[in-house]
Coordinates of C-alpha atoms and ligand atoms in Angstrom, one line a residue:
M1 CA -22.9 -41.0 -19.3
T2 CA -23.1 -43.9 -22.2
I3 CA -23.9 -47.9 -21.2
N4 CA -23.4 -50.4 -23.0
L5 CA -25.5 -52.8 -21.7
V6 CA -24.1 -56.3 -21.8
T7 CA -27.1 -58.7 -22.3
K8 CA -27.0 -62.3 -20.6
Y9 CA -28.8 -65.4 -21.6
Q10 CA -31.8 -66.0 -19.1
S11 CA -30.8 -69.9 -18.1
T12 CA -33.9 -69.7 -15.3
P13 CA -37.7 -68.9 -15.6
L14 CA -38.6 -65.4 -14.5
K15 CA -40.8 -65.8 -11.3
G16 CA -42.6 -63.0 -8.9
V17 CA -45.4 -60.1 -8.5
I18 CA -44.2 -57.1 -9.7
T19 CA -45.5 -53.3 -9.2
I20 CA -45.4 -51.7 -12.5
P21 CA -44.6 -47.7 -12.1
A22 CA -46.4 -45.1 -13.2
D23 CA -48.4 -44.3 -16.5
K24 CA -46.2 -41.6 -17.9
S25 CA -49.1 -40.1 -21.0
I26 CA -51.1 -40.2 -17.4
A27 CA -48.0 -38.7 -14.9
H28 CA -48.1 -36.0 -17.0
R29 CA -51.3 -34.8 -17.4
S30 CA -51.5 -35.2 -13.8
L31 CA -49.7 -32.1 -13.4
I32 CA -50.3 -30.2 -16.5
I33 CA -54.3 -30.9 -16.2
G34 CA -53.7 -30.0 -12.3
S35 CA -52.1 -27.2 -12.4
L36 CA -55.2 -25.0 -14.4
T37 CA -57.1 -26.2 -11.5
G38 CA -55.1 -23.3 -9.4
G39 CA -55.9 -25.5 -6.6
K40 CA -53.1 -27.8 -4.0
I41 CA -53.6 -31.4 -5.2
K42 CA -51.7 -34.2 -3.5
I43 CA -51.0 -36.7 -6.5
S44 CA -49.1 -40.0 -5.5
N45 CA -48.3 -42.4 -7.4
Y46 CA -45.9 -40.2 -10.0
S47 CA -43.2 -41.0 -12.2
S48 CA -40.0 -41.3 -12.0
S49 CA -39.2 -41.3 -15.0
A50 CA -37.1 -38.7 -17.0
D51 CA -39.9 -37.3 -19.4
C52 CA -42.2 -36.7 -16.5
I53 CA -39.3 -34.6 -14.4
S54 CA -39.3 -32.9 -17.5
T55 CA -42.7 -31.6 -17.4
L56 CA -42.6 -31.2 -13.3
N57 CA -39.8 -28.7 -14.1
I58 CA -42.3 -26.6 -16.5
I59 CA -44.6 -26.5 -14.6
K60 CA -42.5 -25.4 -12.0
N61 CA -41.2 -22.7 -14.2
L62 CA -44.6 -21.4 -14.7
G63 CA -45.2 -20.8 -11.5
A64 CA -46.0 -23.9 -9.7
E65 CA -45.1 -25.1 -6.3
I66 CA -44.3 -29.0 -5.9
E67 CA -43.4 -30.8 -2.6
F68 CA -42.4 -34.7 -2.9
L69 CA -44.0 -35.7 0.5
D70 CA -42.1 -39.2 -0.6
E71 CA -40.2 -40.8 -2.9
K72 CA -43.8 -40.8 -5.3
T73 CA -46.4 -38.8 -3.8
L74 CA -45.8 -35.2 -4.2
L75 CA -48.3 -32.2 -3.2
L76 CA -49.0 -29.8 -6.4
D77 CA -50.0 -26.0 -4.9
A78 CA -50.2 -24.5 -8.3
K79 CA -52.2 -21.2 -7.2
N80 CA -49.5 -18.8 -8.6
C81 CA -50.2 -20.7 -12.3
F82 CA -49.7 -19.4 -14.9
M83 CA -46.7 -16.9 -14.5
A84 CA -44.3 -16.2 -17.3
P85 CA -41.6 -18.4 -16.4
N86 CA -37.6 -16.9 -16.8
T87 CA -36.2 -20.0 -18.8
S88 CA -36.5 -21.9 -22.0
L89 CA -39.2 -24.5 -21.1
D90 CA -37.0 -27.7 -21.5
C91 CA -39.3 -30.9 -22.5
G92 CA -35.7 -33.0 -23.2
N93 CA -36.5 -36.4 -24.6
S94 CA -40.4 -35.7 -24.8
G95 CA -43.1 -35.7 -27.0
T96 CA -46.0 -35.7 -25.2
S97 CA -44.3 -32.6 -22.7
M98 CA -43.8 -30.6 -26.1
R99 CA -47.3 -30.9 -27.9
L100 CA -49.5 -31.2 -24.4
L101 CA -47.7 -28.0 -23.2
S102 CA -47.4 -26.4 -26.1
G103 CA -51.8 -26.2 -26.2
I104 CA -51.0 -24.3 -22.7
C105 CA -48.6 -21.7 -23.6
A106 CA -50.2 -20.9 -27.2
G107 CA -52.9 -19.1 -25.1
Q108 CA -51.1 -17.2 -22.3
K109 CA -50.3 -13.4 -21.5
F110 CA -46.4 -13.9 -21.5
S111 CA -43.7 -15.3 -24.0
S112 CA -42.4 -18.1 -23.9
E113 CA -40.0 -21.6 -25.3
L114 CA -40.3 -25.5 -25.0
I115 CA -37.0 -26.7 -26.5
G116 CA -36.4 -30.7 -26.0
D117 CA -33.1 -33.1 -27.0
I118 CA -31.6 -33.8 -30.4
S119 CA -33.8 -36.5 -30.9
L120 CA -37.3 -34.5 -30.0
S121 CA -35.9 -31.3 -32.4
R122 CA -36.0 -33.8 -35.1
R123 CA -39.8 -34.9 -35.2
P124 CA -42.5 -33.2 -36.8
M125 CA -44.6 -30.0 -34.8
A126 CA -46.7 -28.6 -37.3
R127 CA -49.1 -31.2 -36.1
V128 CA -50.1 -29.1 -33.0
I129 CA -48.3 -25.4 -34.6
K130 CA -51.5 -25.8 -37.5
P131 CA -54.3 -26.1 -34.8
L132 CA -53.3 -23.6 -32.1
E133 CA -52.6 -21.0 -34.6
L134 CA -56.1 -21.7 -36.4
M135 CA -57.2 -20.5 -32.8
G136 CA -54.6 -17.8 -33.6
A137 CA -52.1 -18.9 -31.6
K138 CA -48.2 -16.8 -32.6
I139 CA -45.6 -19.1 -32.9
F140 CA -42.7 -19.4 -34.4
S141 CA -40.6 -22.3 -35.1
N142 CA -37.4 -24.5 -36.4
D143 CA -39.8 -24.9 -39.8
N144 CA -42.1 -27.3 -37.7
K145 CA -39.6 -28.0 -35.5
A146 CA -38.6 -27.0 -31.8
P147 CA -37.8 -25.1 -30.2
L148 CA -41.2 -23.3 -30.0
K149 CA -41.5 -19.9 -29.4
F150 CA -45.7 -18.7 -28.6
E151 CA -45.8 -14.6 -28.2
P152 CA -49.2 -13.7 -25.7
S153 CA -52.3 -14.0 -27.7
N154 CA -56.4 -14.9 -27.3
L155 CA -57.4 -18.2 -28.8
C156 CA -60.6 -18.8 -30.4
G157 CA -62.4 -21.9 -30.3
I158 CA -62.6 -24.4 -33.9
D159 CA -64.5 -27.4 -35.2
Y160 CA -60.9 -29.3 -36.2
V161 CA -60.6 -32.6 -38.0
S162 CA -57.5 -34.4 -37.4
N163 CA -56.0 -37.1 -40.3
I164 CA -53.7 -38.4 -37.8
A165 CA -55.0 -40.8 -34.3
S166 CA -52.9 -38.5 -31.9
A167 CA -53.4 -38.2 -28.6
Q168 CA -51.1 -35.8 -27.8
V169 CA -52.9 -33.8 -31.1
K170 CA -56.2 -34.2 -29.4
S171 CA -54.8 -33.1 -26.2
C172 CA -52.8 -30.2 -27.4
I173 CA -56.4 -28.9 -29.0
L174 CA -58.5 -29.8 -26.0
L175 CA -56.3 -28.3 -23.5
A176 CA -56.0 -24.8 -25.6
G177 CA -59.8 -25.6 -26.2
L178 CA -60.6 -25.1 -22.1
N179 CA -58.9 -21.1 -22.4
A180 CA -60.4 -20.3 -26.1
Q181 CA -63.3 -18.2 -26.6
G182 CA -66.3 -20.8 -27.2
E183 CA -66.6 -24.6 -28.7
T184 CA -63.3 -26.1 -29.5
S185 CA -64.3 -29.8 -31.1
V186 CA -61.6 -32.4 -32.2
V187 CA -62.9 -35.3 -34.6
E188 CA -59.9 -38.0 -34.7
P189 CA -60.0 -41.0 -37.9
Y190 CA -59.6 -43.5 -34.8
L191 CA -59.9 -43.1 -30.9
S192 CA -56.5 -42.7 -29.5
R193 CA -55.8 -42.9 -25.7
N194 CA -58.1 -40.8 -24.1
H195 CA -56.4 -40.0 -20.8
T196 CA -56.6 -36.3 -20.9
E197 CA -60.8 -36.3 -21.4
L198 CA -61.1 -38.8 -18.3
M199 CA -58.4 -36.3 -16.3
L200 CA -60.8 -33.3 -17.4
K201 CA -63.6 -34.5 -16.9
F202 CA -62.5 -35.7 -13.4
F203 CA -62.1 -32.3 -12.3
N204 CA -65.1 -31.3 -13.4
A205 CA -64.1 -29.3 -17.2
D206 CA -67.2 -29.0 -19.3
I207 CA -65.9 -31.8 -21.9
K208 CA -68.5 -34.2 -24.4
C209 CA -66.4 -37.2 -26.0
V210 CA -69.3 -39.4 -28.8
D211 CA -67.3 -41.8 -30.6
N212 CA -64.0 -40.5 -31.8
K213 CA -65.5 -36.5 -31.4
T214 CA -64.4 -34.9 -28.6
V215 CA -66.1 -30.9 -28.0
I216 CA -64.9 -28.9 -24.9
R217 CA -65.7 -25.1 -23.4
K218 CA -63.9 -22.9 -21.0
S219 CA -64.2 -24.5 -17.4
N220 CA -63.6 -23.6 -14.2
L221 CA -61.5 -27.3 -13.4
E222 CA -62.1 -28.2 -9.6
P223 CA -59.0 -29.6 -7.8
K224 CA -59.0 -32.9 -6.3
N225 CA -56.7 -35.5 -5.5
L226 CA -55.3 -38.2 -7.9
D227 CA -53.4 -41.9 -7.9
V228 CA -51.7 -42.8 -10.6
V229 CA -52.0 -46.1 -12.4
G230 CA -49.3 -48.9 -13.8
D231 CA -48.3 -48.4 -17.0
I232 CA -49.0 -50.6 -19.8
S233 CA -46.9 -49.8 -22.2
S234 CA -44.0 -51.2 -19.0
A235 CA -45.6 -54.2 -17.7
S236 CA -45.5 -55.5 -21.8
F237 CA -41.6 -55.9 -21.7
F238 CA -42.5 -57.9 -18.6
I239 CA -45.5 -59.7 -20.3
V240 CA -43.3 -60.8 -22.9
A241 CA -40.3 -61.5 -21.2
T242 CA -42.5 -64.0 -20.2
L243 CA -43.6 -65.4 -22.9
L244 CA -41.0 -66.0 -24.0
V245 CA -38.5 -67.6 -21.5
P246 CA -39.2 -71.4 -20.9
N247 CA -41.8 -72.1 -17.5
S248 CA -41.7 -68.6 -16.3
E249 CA -45.4 -67.5 -14.5
I250 CA -45.7 -63.5 -13.3
I251 CA -48.7 -61.2 -11.6
I252 CA -48.5 -57.6 -11.9
K253 CA -50.4 -55.7 -10.2
N254 CA -51.8 -52.8 -10.7
V255 CA -52.1 -52.3 -14.3
G256 CA -53.2 -49.7 -16.3
I257 CA -55.8 -51.3 -18.7
N258 CA -57.7 -48.2 -20.2
Q259 CA -59.6 -50.0 -23.6
T260 CA -57.5 -47.1 -25.6
R261 CA -54.5 -48.2 -24.2
S262 CA -55.2 -52.4 -24.2
G263 CA -54.6 -53.1 -27.8
I264 CA -51.8 -55.4 -26.8
I265 CA -54.0 -57.1 -24.8
D266 CA -56.3 -57.4 -27.4
V267 CA -53.7 -59.1 -29.8
L268 CA -51.6 -61.7 -26.9
F269 CA -55.3 -63.0 -26.7
K270 CA -55.4 -64.0 -30.3
M271 CA -52.3 -65.5 -30.2
G272 CA -52.9 -67.7 -28.1
A273 CA -50.9 -65.8 -24.8
N274 CA -51.3 -67.6 -21.7
I275 CA -53.0 -64.3 -19.6
E276 CA -55.2 -63.3 -17.5
I277 CA -57.1 -60.0 -16.0
L278 CA -58.0 -60.0 -12.5
D279 CA -58.8 -57.4 -9.8
K280 CA -60.6 -55.1 -12.6
K281 CA -61.4 -51.8 -10.2
N282 CA -61.6 -48.2 -11.6
V283 CA -59.0 -45.4 -9.6
C284 CA -59.7 -41.8 -10.5
M285 CA -61.2 -42.9 -14.2
E286 CA -59.0 -45.3 -15.0
D287 CA -59.8 -48.9 -15.2
V288 CA -56.5 -50.8 -13.7
A289 CA -56.5 -54.8 -13.0
D290 CA -53.1 -57.4 -12.0
I291 CA -52.5 -59.4 -15.0
K292 CA -51.0 -63.4 -14.5
I293 CA -48.7 -64.5 -17.2
K294 CA -47.4 -67.6 -17.9
Y295 CA -44.5 -69.1 -20.9
T296 CA -46.4 -70.0 -23.8
E297 CA -45.1 -72.4 -26.2
N298 CA -47.0 -71.8 -29.6
L299 CA -47.6 -69.0 -30.6
K300 CA -50.4 -67.9 -33.1
P301 CA -49.1 -65.6 -35.7
V302 CA -51.8 -62.3 -36.4
T303 CA -52.2 -58.7 -38.6
I304 CA -52.2 -56.1 -36.2
E305 CA -53.9 -53.1 -38.3
G306 CA -56.8 -50.1 -38.0
S307 CA -58.0 -48.7 -35.5
I308 CA -56.2 -50.9 -32.7
I309 CA -53.2 -49.3 -34.3
P310 CA -53.3 -46.6 -32.2
R311 CA -54.4 -48.6 -28.4
L312 CA -50.2 -50.0 -29.0
I313 CA -48.8 -47.5 -30.5
D314 CA -45.8 -47.9 -27.8
E315 CA -45.6 -51.4 -27.8
L316 CA -45.0 -52.4 -31.0
P317 CA -41.6 -53.1 -31.1
I318 CA -42.2 -55.7 -28.2
I319 CA -45.4 -57.2 -29.7
A320 CA -42.2 -56.9 -33.4
V321 CA -40.6 -59.3 -30.7
L322 CA -43.0 -61.7 -30.1
L323 CA -44.0 -61.8 -33.9
T324 CA -41.0 -63.5 -34.0
Q325 CA -42.0 -66.5 -32.2
A326 CA -44.7 -67.4 -33.7
N327 CA -45.5 -69.9 -36.2
G328 CA -45.6 -68.4 -39.8
T329 CA -46.5 -64.6 -41.4
S330 CA -47.1 -61.6 -39.6
I331 CA -48.4 -58.6 -40.6
V332 CA -48.4 -54.5 -39.0
K333 CA -49.5 -52.3 -40.3
D334 CA -51.3 -49.0 -41.0
A335 CA -48.7 -47.3 -38.0
S336 CA -46.8 -45.1 -40.8
D337 CA -46.2 -42.9 -37.5
L338 CA -44.3 -45.0 -36.3
R339 CA -41.5 -43.5 -38.3
N340 CA -42.2 -39.6 -35.7
K341 CA -41.2 -41.5 -32.2
E342 CA -38.4 -41.0 -30.6
S343 CA -36.4 -42.7 -33.8
D344 CA -38.0 -44.3 -36.8
R345 CA -39.1 -47.4 -34.9
I346 CA -40.4 -48.8 -38.3
K347 CA -36.8 -49.4 -39.7
L348 CA -35.2 -49.3 -36.5
V349 CA -37.0 -52.3 -35.6
V350 CA -36.9 -53.9 -39.1
T351 CA -32.8 -53.5 -38.3
Q352 CA -31.7 -54.5 -35.4
L353 CA -34.1 -57.8 -35.5
K354 CA -32.1 -59.3 -38.5
K355 CA -29.1 -58.9 -36.4
M356 CA -31.0 -61.4 -34.5
G357 CA -31.5 -63.5 -37.6
C358 CA -35.5 -63.3 -37.5
D359 CA -36.9 -63.0 -41.0
I360 CA -38.6 -59.2 -40.6
E361 CA -39.5 -56.7 -43.9
E362 CA -39.8 -53.4 -43.6
T363 CA -42.7 -51.8 -45.5
N364 CA -44.0 -48.3 -45.5
D365 CA -46.3 -48.6 -42.6
G366 CA -45.5 -51.2 -40.4
F367 CA -43.5 -54.6 -40.9
I368 CA -43.7 -58.6 -42.1
I369 CA -42.5 -60.8 -39.9
N370 CA -41.6 -64.5 -40.8
G371 CA -41.9 -66.5 -37.7
K372 CA -40.3 -68.6 -36.0
S373 CA -37.2 -67.6 -35.9
E374 CA -34.0 -68.7 -33.5
L375 CA -33.2 -65.2 -32.0
K376 CA -29.5 -64.9 -32.1
G377 CA -26.8 -63.0 -29.8
E378 CA -23.1 -61.6 -30.7
C379 CA -25.4 -58.7 -32.0
D380 CA -24.1 -55.1 -31.8
F381 CA -27.3 -52.9 -30.7
E382 CA -27.7 -48.9 -32.0
I383 CA -31.1 -47.7 -30.5
A384 CA -30.9 -44.3 -31.6
H385 CA -31.6 -42.6 -28.7
D386 CA -34.7 -44.5 -28.1
H387 CA -36.1 -45.8 -24.9
R388 CA -38.7 -48.8 -25.5
L389 CA -35.9 -50.3 -28.4
A390 CA -33.2 -50.6 -25.2
M391 CA -36.3 -52.8 -23.3
S392 CA -37.5 -54.7 -26.2
L393 CA -33.9 -55.7 -27.4
F394 CA -32.8 -56.1 -24.0
V395 CA -35.8 -58.5 -23.8
A396 CA -35.2 -60.7 -27.2
S397 CA -31.9 -61.4 -26.1
L398 CA -32.7 -62.8 -22.6
V399 CA -33.7 -66.0 -25.0
T400 CA -30.5 -65.9 -27.0
E401 CA -27.0 -67.8 -25.8
K402 CA -24.8 -65.9 -27.0
S403 CA -24.1 -62.1 -25.3
S404 CA -25.0 -58.9 -27.0
V405 CA -24.0 -54.9 -27.3
I406 CA -27.0 -52.3 -26.3
N407 CA -25.5 -49.4 -26.8
G408 CA -27.0 -46.5 -25.2
F409 CA -29.1 -48.6 -22.5
E410 CA -29.4 -45.1 -19.8
W411 CA -32.0 -44.3 -22.6
V412 CA -34.2 -46.2 -20.5
N413 CA -34.7 -43.6 -17.7
T414 CA -36.4 -42.4 -20.4
S415 CA -39.6 -43.8 -19.3
F416 CA -38.0 -46.7 -16.7
P417 CA -35.3 -46.2 -14.4
T418 CA -35.7 -48.7 -12.1
F419 CA -36.6 -51.9 -15.7
L420 CA -33.3 -53.4 -14.0
N421 CA -34.8 -53.3 -10.6
C422 CA -38.0 -55.0 -11.3
M423 CA -35.7 -57.7 -14.2
S424 CA -34.3 -59.0 -11.0
D425 CA -37.1 -58.9 -8.8
L426 CA -38.4 -62.0 -11.4
G427 CA -35.0 -63.4 -11.0
V428 CA -33.3 -61.9 -13.9
N429 CA -29.5 -61.4 -13.7
A430 CA -30.1 -57.6 -14.4
Ligands
S3P1 C1 -49.1 -40.1 -26.2 C2 -49.4 -40.7 -26.9 C3 -48.8 -41.0 -28.5 C4 -47.6 -42.1 -27.5 C5 -46.6 -41.1 -26.9 C6 -47.7 -40.7 -26.0 C7 -49.4 -39.3 -24.9 O1 -48.5 -40.4 -29.0 O2 -46.8 -42.8 -29.5 O3 -45.8 -42.0 -26.3 O4 -49.5 -39.5 -23.8 O5 -50.1 -38.7 -25.7 P1 -48.8 -39.5 -30.3 O6 -49.9 -38.9 -29.6 O7 -48.2 -39.1 -30.8 O8 -49.5 -41.1 -30.8

């Protein structure tokens, strides 16, 4: 059902403590890599996002038994993984499902087909098809886009130098490498999120990581129970909302702060945002902490470029909202892959924030924002099936006196079905 959400001005501060739902990237990997162990695993704090449910259904179609013990805890029994599926494997909107599972489907003794929704079917897949074919995979695609059909094949290890810093590409190759003859290595220009590497280590795979290079060999994984930490990408909407709405102060519990994901925290410190990282610990190889945030009146502009980009790639739409409120010119560059996300996020961020009266200019690989702009309401927003755009515009609209309409707000379910509930828990009139 289409939801055209009417935004509301937030006249009172956000206050309280929330726990953010599971990290989507880690949740996908817990089922995909967990099923490679062939054993029984309890996964605590699985994600209820539509994307992670797509992965769950695919893993079931490939032979796993999955039983929910409660809303967020599941028991995976992978003794029958992997068997020929009797249907196409539907990744929905999820690029992570399609690209990571390509690495699994490529080296099987059976045929399979990965399909996706309109948005996913437009996204580039050559980035995974090319290395998998070099490993010996037989893949048929729609001009390097989904649907992707895999014929049975035996894979051989390769040394692959990727020209993009993409965790999905790296993970696809590593997962294929786990099932290939010999050694497989991947080098990337900058280190992208390393959840796959950490989880493979957690399950005792033969994997070595030095700087931007990862080497893997065929290994038997050992089943172990796993706990998924909270999603820093989901937390980022609440962080920015708190920084924007006067007198707000909140704590977000159990947020994953893995170095390869926490670029937004570095940016916030540079901007002079009032934030504190509390109670750091490590859960199943992932760093996690509570984050305390307070409203901050004077924010400094920043340039965001180079190696930090993969560390905050998914947060750039909400960071753009924050940059409109910094005093001066901020620049985001080296982020051209943003055009290949659920939408062309460069174009969409720029066109939608312009509607709010922001001084923002599109460049090939990012945008330039001249702050501080007073954000205006009465906008009719298009989000082009993009959950992160919808949530970013919701946050920006908290400080506009007049309402706007966010068309297609139901797409938020892709990553964060309880987004509005978490907002109401902090006193937002959602
Ligand atoms: C993801 C990697 C990133 C990110 C996506 C999730 C992952 O994509 O944008 O939301 O879980 O590996 P790329 O690898 O294409 O940069």
